[in-house]
CSV table of C-alpha atoms in Angstrom, one decimal:
chain,number,residue,atom,x,y,z
A,8,MET,CA,-198.2,150.0,79.2
A,9,LYS,CA,-199.6,152.5,76.7
A,10,SER,CA,-200.9,151.2,73.5
A,11,THR,CA,-201.8,152.9,70.3
A,12,ILE,CA,-204.8,150.7,69.9
A,13,PRO,CA,-207.8,152.0,71.9
A,14,ASP,CA,-209.7,149.8,74.3
A,15,THR,CA,-213.0,150.5,72.4
A,16,GLY,CA,-213.4,150.7,68.7
A,17,VAL,CA,-212.1,154.0,67.3
A,18,PRO,CA,-211.8,152.9,63.6
A,19,ILE,CA,-209.0,153.9,61.4
A,20,THR,CA,-210.4,156.3,58.8
A,21,PRO,CA,-210.5,154.5,55.4
A,22,PRO,CA,-209.2,156.1,52.2
A,23,SER,CA,-211.8,158.0,50.3
A,24,LEU,CA,-213.1,156.6,47.0
A,25,ASN,CA,-210.9,159.2,45.1
A,26,GLY,CA,-207.9,158.6,47.3
A,27,GLY,CA,-205.8,156.3,45.1
A,28,ASP,CA,-202.7,154.5,46.0
A,29,ARG,CA,-201.3,157.1,48.3
A,30,GLN,CA,-204.2,157.0,50.7
A,31,GLU,CA,-204.3,153.2,50.6
A,32,ALA,CA,-200.6,153.1,51.5
A,33,SER,CA,-201.3,155.5,54.3
A,34,LEU,CA,-204.1,153.3,55.7
A,35,HIS,CA,-201.9,150.2,55.5
A,36,GLY,CA,-199.1,152.1,57.3
A,37,GLU,CA,-201.3,153.2,60.1
A,38,ILE,CA,-202.7,149.6,60.6
A,39,LEU,CA,-199.2,148.3,60.6
A,40,LEU,CA,-197.9,150.9,63.1
A,41,ARG,CA,-200.7,150.2,65.5
A,42,LEU,CA,-200.5,146.5,65.2
A,43,ARG,CA,-196.7,146.5,65.7
A,44,ASP,CA,-197.0,148.6,68.8
A,45,TYR,CA,-199.7,146.4,70.2
A,46,VAL,CA,-197.5,143.3,69.8
A,47,VAL,CA,-194.3,145.0,70.9
A,48,GLU,CA,-195.8,146.4,74.1
A,49,GLY,CA,-196.8,143.0,75.3
A,50,ASN,CA,-200.5,143.0,74.9
A,51,ILE,CA,-200.4,139.4,73.6
A,52,PRO,CA,-198.4,136.9,75.7
A,53,GLU,CA,-195.3,135.2,74.4
A,54,GLY,CA,-196.4,132.4,72.1
A,55,GLY,CA,-200.0,133.6,72.3
A,56,ARG,CA,-202.4,133.5,69.4
A,57,VAL,CA,-203.1,136.8,67.6
A,58,PRO,CA,-206.9,137.6,68.3
A,59,GLU,CA,-207.8,138.6,64.7
A,60,ARG,CA,-211.5,139.2,65.4
A,61,GLN,CA,-210.8,141.4,68.4
A,62,LEU,CA,-208.2,143.4,66.6
A,63,CYS,CA,-210.5,143.9,63.6
A,64,GLU,CA,-213.1,145.3,66.0
A,65,MET,CA,-210.6,147.5,67.8
A,66,LEU,CA,-209.2,148.9,64.5
A,67,GLY,CA,-212.5,149.1,62.7
A,68,ILE,CA,-211.2,147.1,59.7
A,69,SER,CA,-211.8,143.9,57.9
A,70,ARG,CA,-209.7,140.7,58.0
A,71,THR,CA,-207.9,141.4,54.7
A,72,PRO,CA,-205.9,144.5,55.7
A,73,LEU,CA,-205.2,143.0,59.1
A,74,ARG,CA,-203.8,139.9,57.5
A,75,GLU,CA,-201.7,142.0,55.2
A,76,ALA,CA,-200.2,143.7,58.2
A,77,LEU,CA,-199.6,140.4,59.9
A,78,LYS,CA,-197.6,139.3,56.9
A,79,VAL,CA,-195.2,142.2,57.4
A,80,LEU,CA,-194.9,141.5,61.1
A,81,ALA,CA,-194.1,137.9,60.3
A,82,ALA,CA,-191.3,139.1,57.9
A,83,GLU,CA,-190.0,141.3,60.7
A,84,GLY,CA,-189.8,138.3,63.0
A,85,LEU,CA,-192.4,139.5,65.6
A,86,ILE,CA,-195.0,136.8,64.8
A,87,GLU,CA,-195.3,133.4,63.2
A,88,LEU,CA,-198.0,132.6,60.6
A,89,LEU,CA,-199.6,129.2,61.2
A,90,PRO,CA,-201.0,127.4,58.1
A,91,ASN,CA,-204.8,127.7,58.3
A,92,ARG,CA,-204.6,128.5,62.0
A,93,GLY,CA,-203.9,132.3,62.1
A,94,ALA,CA,-200.8,133.7,63.8
A,95,ARG,CA,-199.1,133.7,67.1
A,96,VAL,CA,-196.4,135.9,68.8
A,97,ARG,CA,-193.0,134.5,68.2
A,98,GLN,CA,-191.4,133.1,71.4
A,99,LEU,CA,-187.7,133.4,71.9
A,100,SER,CA,-185.6,131.2,74.1
A,101,GLN,CA,-182.8,132.4,76.3
A,102,ARG,CA,-180.3,131.1,73.8
A,103,ASP,CA,-182.1,132.9,71.0
A,104,LEU,CA,-181.9,136.2,73.0
A,105,GLU,CA,-178.2,135.7,73.7
A,106,GLU,CA,-177.4,135.1,70.1
A,107,LEU,CA,-179.6,137.9,68.7
A,108,PHE,CA,-178.4,140.5,71.1
A,109,ASP,CA,-174.8,139.6,70.5
A,110,VAL,CA,-175.3,140.1,66.7
A,111,MET,CA,-177.1,143.4,67.3
A,112,ALA,CA,-174.3,144.5,69.6
A,113,GLY,CA,-171.8,143.9,66.8
A,114,LEU,CA,-173.9,145.7,64.2
A,115,GLU,CA,-174.6,148.7,66.4
A,116,SER,CA,-170.9,148.9,67.4
A,117,LEU,CA,-169.9,149.0,63.8
A,118,ALA,CA,-172.6,151.5,63.0
A,119,GLY,CA,-171.4,153.8,65.7
A,120,ARG,CA,-167.8,153.7,64.4
A,121,LEU,CA,-168.8,154.3,60.8
A,122,ALA,CA,-171.3,157.0,61.8
A,123,CYS,CA,-168.6,159.1,63.5
A,124,GLU,CA,-166.8,159.2,60.1
A,125,ALA,CA,-169.8,160.3,58.0
A,126,ILE,CA,-172.4,161.9,60.2
A,127,THR,CA,-173.3,165.6,59.6
A,128,ASP,CA,-173.9,168.3,62.1
A,129,ALA,CA,-177.6,168.4,61.1
A,130,GLU,CA,-177.9,164.7,61.8
A,131,ILE,CA,-176.4,165.1,65.2
A,132,THR,CA,-178.8,167.9,66.0
A,133,ALA,CA,-181.7,165.7,64.9
A,134,ILE,CA,-180.5,162.9,67.2
A,135,GLU,CA,-180.1,165.4,70.1
A,136,GLN,CA,-183.7,166.4,69.6
A,137,LEU,CA,-184.8,162.8,69.7
A,138,HIS,CA,-182.7,162.3,72.9
A,139,TYR,CA,-184.5,165.2,74.6
A,140,GLU,CA,-187.8,163.9,73.5
A,141,MET,CA,-186.9,160.5,74.9
A,142,TYR,CA,-185.8,162.0,78.2
A,143,GLY,CA,-189.1,163.9,78.5
A,144,SER,CA,-190.9,160.6,78.1
A,145,TYR,CA,-188.7,159.0,80.7
A,146,LEU,CA,-189.5,161.7,83.2
A,147,HIS,CA,-193.2,161.3,82.6
A,148,ARG,CA,-192.9,157.5,82.8
A,149,ASP,CA,-194.3,157.2,79.2
A,150,MET,CA,-192.7,154.0,78.1
A,151,HIS,CA,-194.5,154.1,74.7
A,152,GLY,CA,-193.0,157.6,73.8
A,153,TYR,CA,-189.6,156.7,75.3
A,154,PHE,CA,-189.3,153.5,73.3
A,155,GLN,CA,-190.4,155.2,70.0
A,156,ALA,CA,-187.7,157.9,70.4
A,157,ASN,CA,-185.2,155.4,71.5
A,158,GLN,CA,-185.6,153.2,68.4
A,159,ARG,CA,-185.4,156.3,66.2
A,160,ILE,CA,-182.1,157.2,67.8
A,161,HIS,CA,-180.6,153.8,67.1
A,162,GLU,CA,-181.9,153.8,63.6
A,163,SER,CA,-180.5,157.3,63.0
A,164,ILE,CA,-177.0,156.2,64.0
A,165,VAL,CA,-177.3,153.2,61.7
A,166,ALA,CA,-178.5,155.4,58.9
A,167,ALA,CA,-175.6,157.8,59.5
A,168,ALA,CA,-173.1,154.9,58.9
A,169,ARG,CA,-173.9,155.2,55.2
A,170,ASN,CA,-173.7,151.5,54.7
A,171,GLU,CA,-176.8,149.9,53.0
A,172,THR,CA,-175.7,146.3,53.8
A,173,LEU,CA,-175.3,147.1,57.4
A,174,LYS,CA,-178.7,148.9,57.4
A,175,ALA,CA,-180.5,145.9,55.9
A,176,ALA,CA,-178.9,143.5,58.3
A,177,TYR,CA,-179.8,145.7,61.2
A,178,ALA,CA,-183.4,146.0,60.1
A,179,ASN,CA,-183.7,142.2,59.8
A,180,PHE,CA,-182.5,141.5,63.3
A,181,ALA,CA,-184.0,144.6,65.0
A,182,GLY,CA,-187.5,143.4,64.2
A,183,ARG,CA,-186.9,140.0,65.8
A,184,ILE,CA,-186.0,141.5,69.2
A,185,ARG,CA,-188.1,144.7,69.2
A,186,ARG,CA,-190.6,143.2,71.6
A,187,VAL,CA,-188.1,141.9,74.1
A,188,ARG,CA,-186.0,145.1,73.8
A,189,TYR,CA,-189.1,147.0,74.9
A,190,SER,CA,-189.9,144.7,77.8
A,191,ALA,CA,-186.3,144.7,79.0
A,192,ASN,CA,-186.8,148.2,80.3
A,193,PHE,CA,-189.0,146.7,83.0
A,194,ALA,CA,-186.4,144.4,84.5
A,195,ARG,CA,-186.6,145.3,88.1
A,196,LYS,CA,-183.4,144.1,89.8
A,197,ARG,CA,-181.1,146.3,87.8
A,198,GLN,CA,-183.4,149.3,87.3
A,199,ARG,CA,-182.8,149.0,83.6
A,200,TRP,CA,-184.8,152.0,82.4
A,201,ALA,CA,-182.7,154.5,84.4
A,202,GLU,CA,-179.5,152.6,83.5
A,203,ALA,CA,-180.4,152.8,79.8
A,204,MET,CA,-181.1,156.5,80.0
A,205,ARG,CA,-177.6,157.1,81.5
A,206,GLU,CA,-176.1,155.0,78.7
A,207,HIS,CA,-177.8,157.1,76.1
A,208,GLU,CA,-176.3,160.3,77.6
A,209,ALA,CA,-172.9,158.7,77.0
A,210,ILE,CA,-173.9,157.7,73.5
A,211,LEU,CA,-174.9,161.2,72.6
A,212,ASP,CA,-171.7,162.7,74.2
A,213,ALA,CA,-169.4,160.4,72.2
A,214,LEU,CA,-171.4,161.1,69.0
A,215,ARG,CA,-171.1,164.8,69.4
A,216,ARG,CA,-167.3,164.4,69.7
A,217,ARG,CA,-167.2,161.9,66.9
A,218,ALA,CA,-165.2,159.6,69.1
A,219,ALA,CA,-165.5,156.5,67.0
A,220,SER,CA,-163.8,153.9,69.2
A,221,GLU,CA,-165.5,155.2,72.3
A,222,LEU,CA,-169.0,155.2,70.7
A,223,SER,CA,-168.4,151.8,69.3
A,224,ASP,CA,-167.5,150.4,72.8
A,225,ILE,CA,-170.5,152.2,74.5
A,226,LEU,CA,-173.0,150.8,72.0
A,227,PHE,CA,-171.6,147.3,72.3
A,228,GLN,CA,-171.9,147.4,76.1
A,229,HIS,CA,-175.3,149.1,75.8
A,230,LEU,CA,-176.6,146.1,73.9
A,231,ARG,CA,-174.9,143.6,76.2
A,232,ASN,CA,-176.6,145.3,79.2
A,233,LYS,CA,-179.9,145.2,77.4
A,234,ARG,CA,-179.3,141.5,76.7
A,235,ALA,CA,-178.8,140.8,80.4
A,236,ALA,CA,-182.0,142.8,81.3
A,237,ALA,CA,-184.0,141.0,78.6
A,238,ILE,CA,-182.9,137.6,80.0
A,239,GLU,CA,-183.6,138.7,83.5
A,240,HIS,CA,-187.1,139.8,82.5
A,241,LEU,CA,-187.7,136.6,80.6
A,242,THR,CA,-186.9,134.5,83.7
A,243,GLU,CA,-188.8,136.6,86.2
A,244,PRO,CA,-191.8,134.9,87.9
A,245,ARG,CA,-195.1,135.8,86.2
A,246,GLU,CA,-196.5,137.3,89.5
A,247,ASP,CA,-193.6,139.8,89.4
A,248,ALA,CA,-195.0,141.2,86.1
A,249,PRO,CA,-194.0,144.8,85.3
A,250,VAL,CA,-196.1,147.9,85.7
A,251,SER,CA,-195.6,151.0,83.7
A,252,SER,CA,-195.8,153.6,86.5
C-alpha cells in the first residue's frame, strides 16, 4: 500500500516567520492529510497504539502539531484518544461495520436521489474527470490514488444533493469507516476492487441521465457490497493479508 508518509524523514516545510495564519493552517492541513492517509491505509494495526515518536520523526515535526492532528482524527472516528496514554486506532466489530455501512448506504442513496434533482452539468463533468482519474489509478494498481479519487466522487455526489444536514451526517459517519472502506478493496474472494470499478461505471451512467431512482438503488447496493467485502476482509486469516500489486 502506498503511503503519503515517507519511510525516512522528509520533513514537512514549516511556515516562515512572516507566514501568518494562512501558512500555519496549510501546515496543519498537510500534517492532517498525511496522518489520515497513514492510518486509513493500514500502516497501524486495528487497535494498535499510534507511534507518536516515530511519526514525529517521519514528518519532521514536534509532538504539539501531531497531537492537534490526532484530535481531529479522533473527532472523525478513526482513532481513540487514551487519557495520559496516547492514542490507538479505533477497532470496529462486525456488528459495528454492519450498522455503519447500512447507515451510509441510506445516506448515499438519499444523496444520489437528491443530487439528480439539483446537480449541474459542470458538476457532472467534474465527477466524470474524477472517475477517469480513478480508473487510471485502478489500471496502474495505485490503491492510494484510486481511493482518493473514489472518496471525492462520493463526496461530490453528497455535495450536489444541496442538503447541509445530510452532508454533516455523511461526514460524521464517513470518517468512522474510511479505513475499513479502503481495506475492503483487498477482499480476495469477491475480487472487490474490480467489482467496485464496475459499480462506479453504473453510478456515473445513472448520474449523467439524472436517473434518480436508479442511482439511489445503485448507491445503496454499492455500499451493501462494500459492507460484505469489509466484513469478509475483517474475518480473513492474518496470513492471507492483502498485497497492493
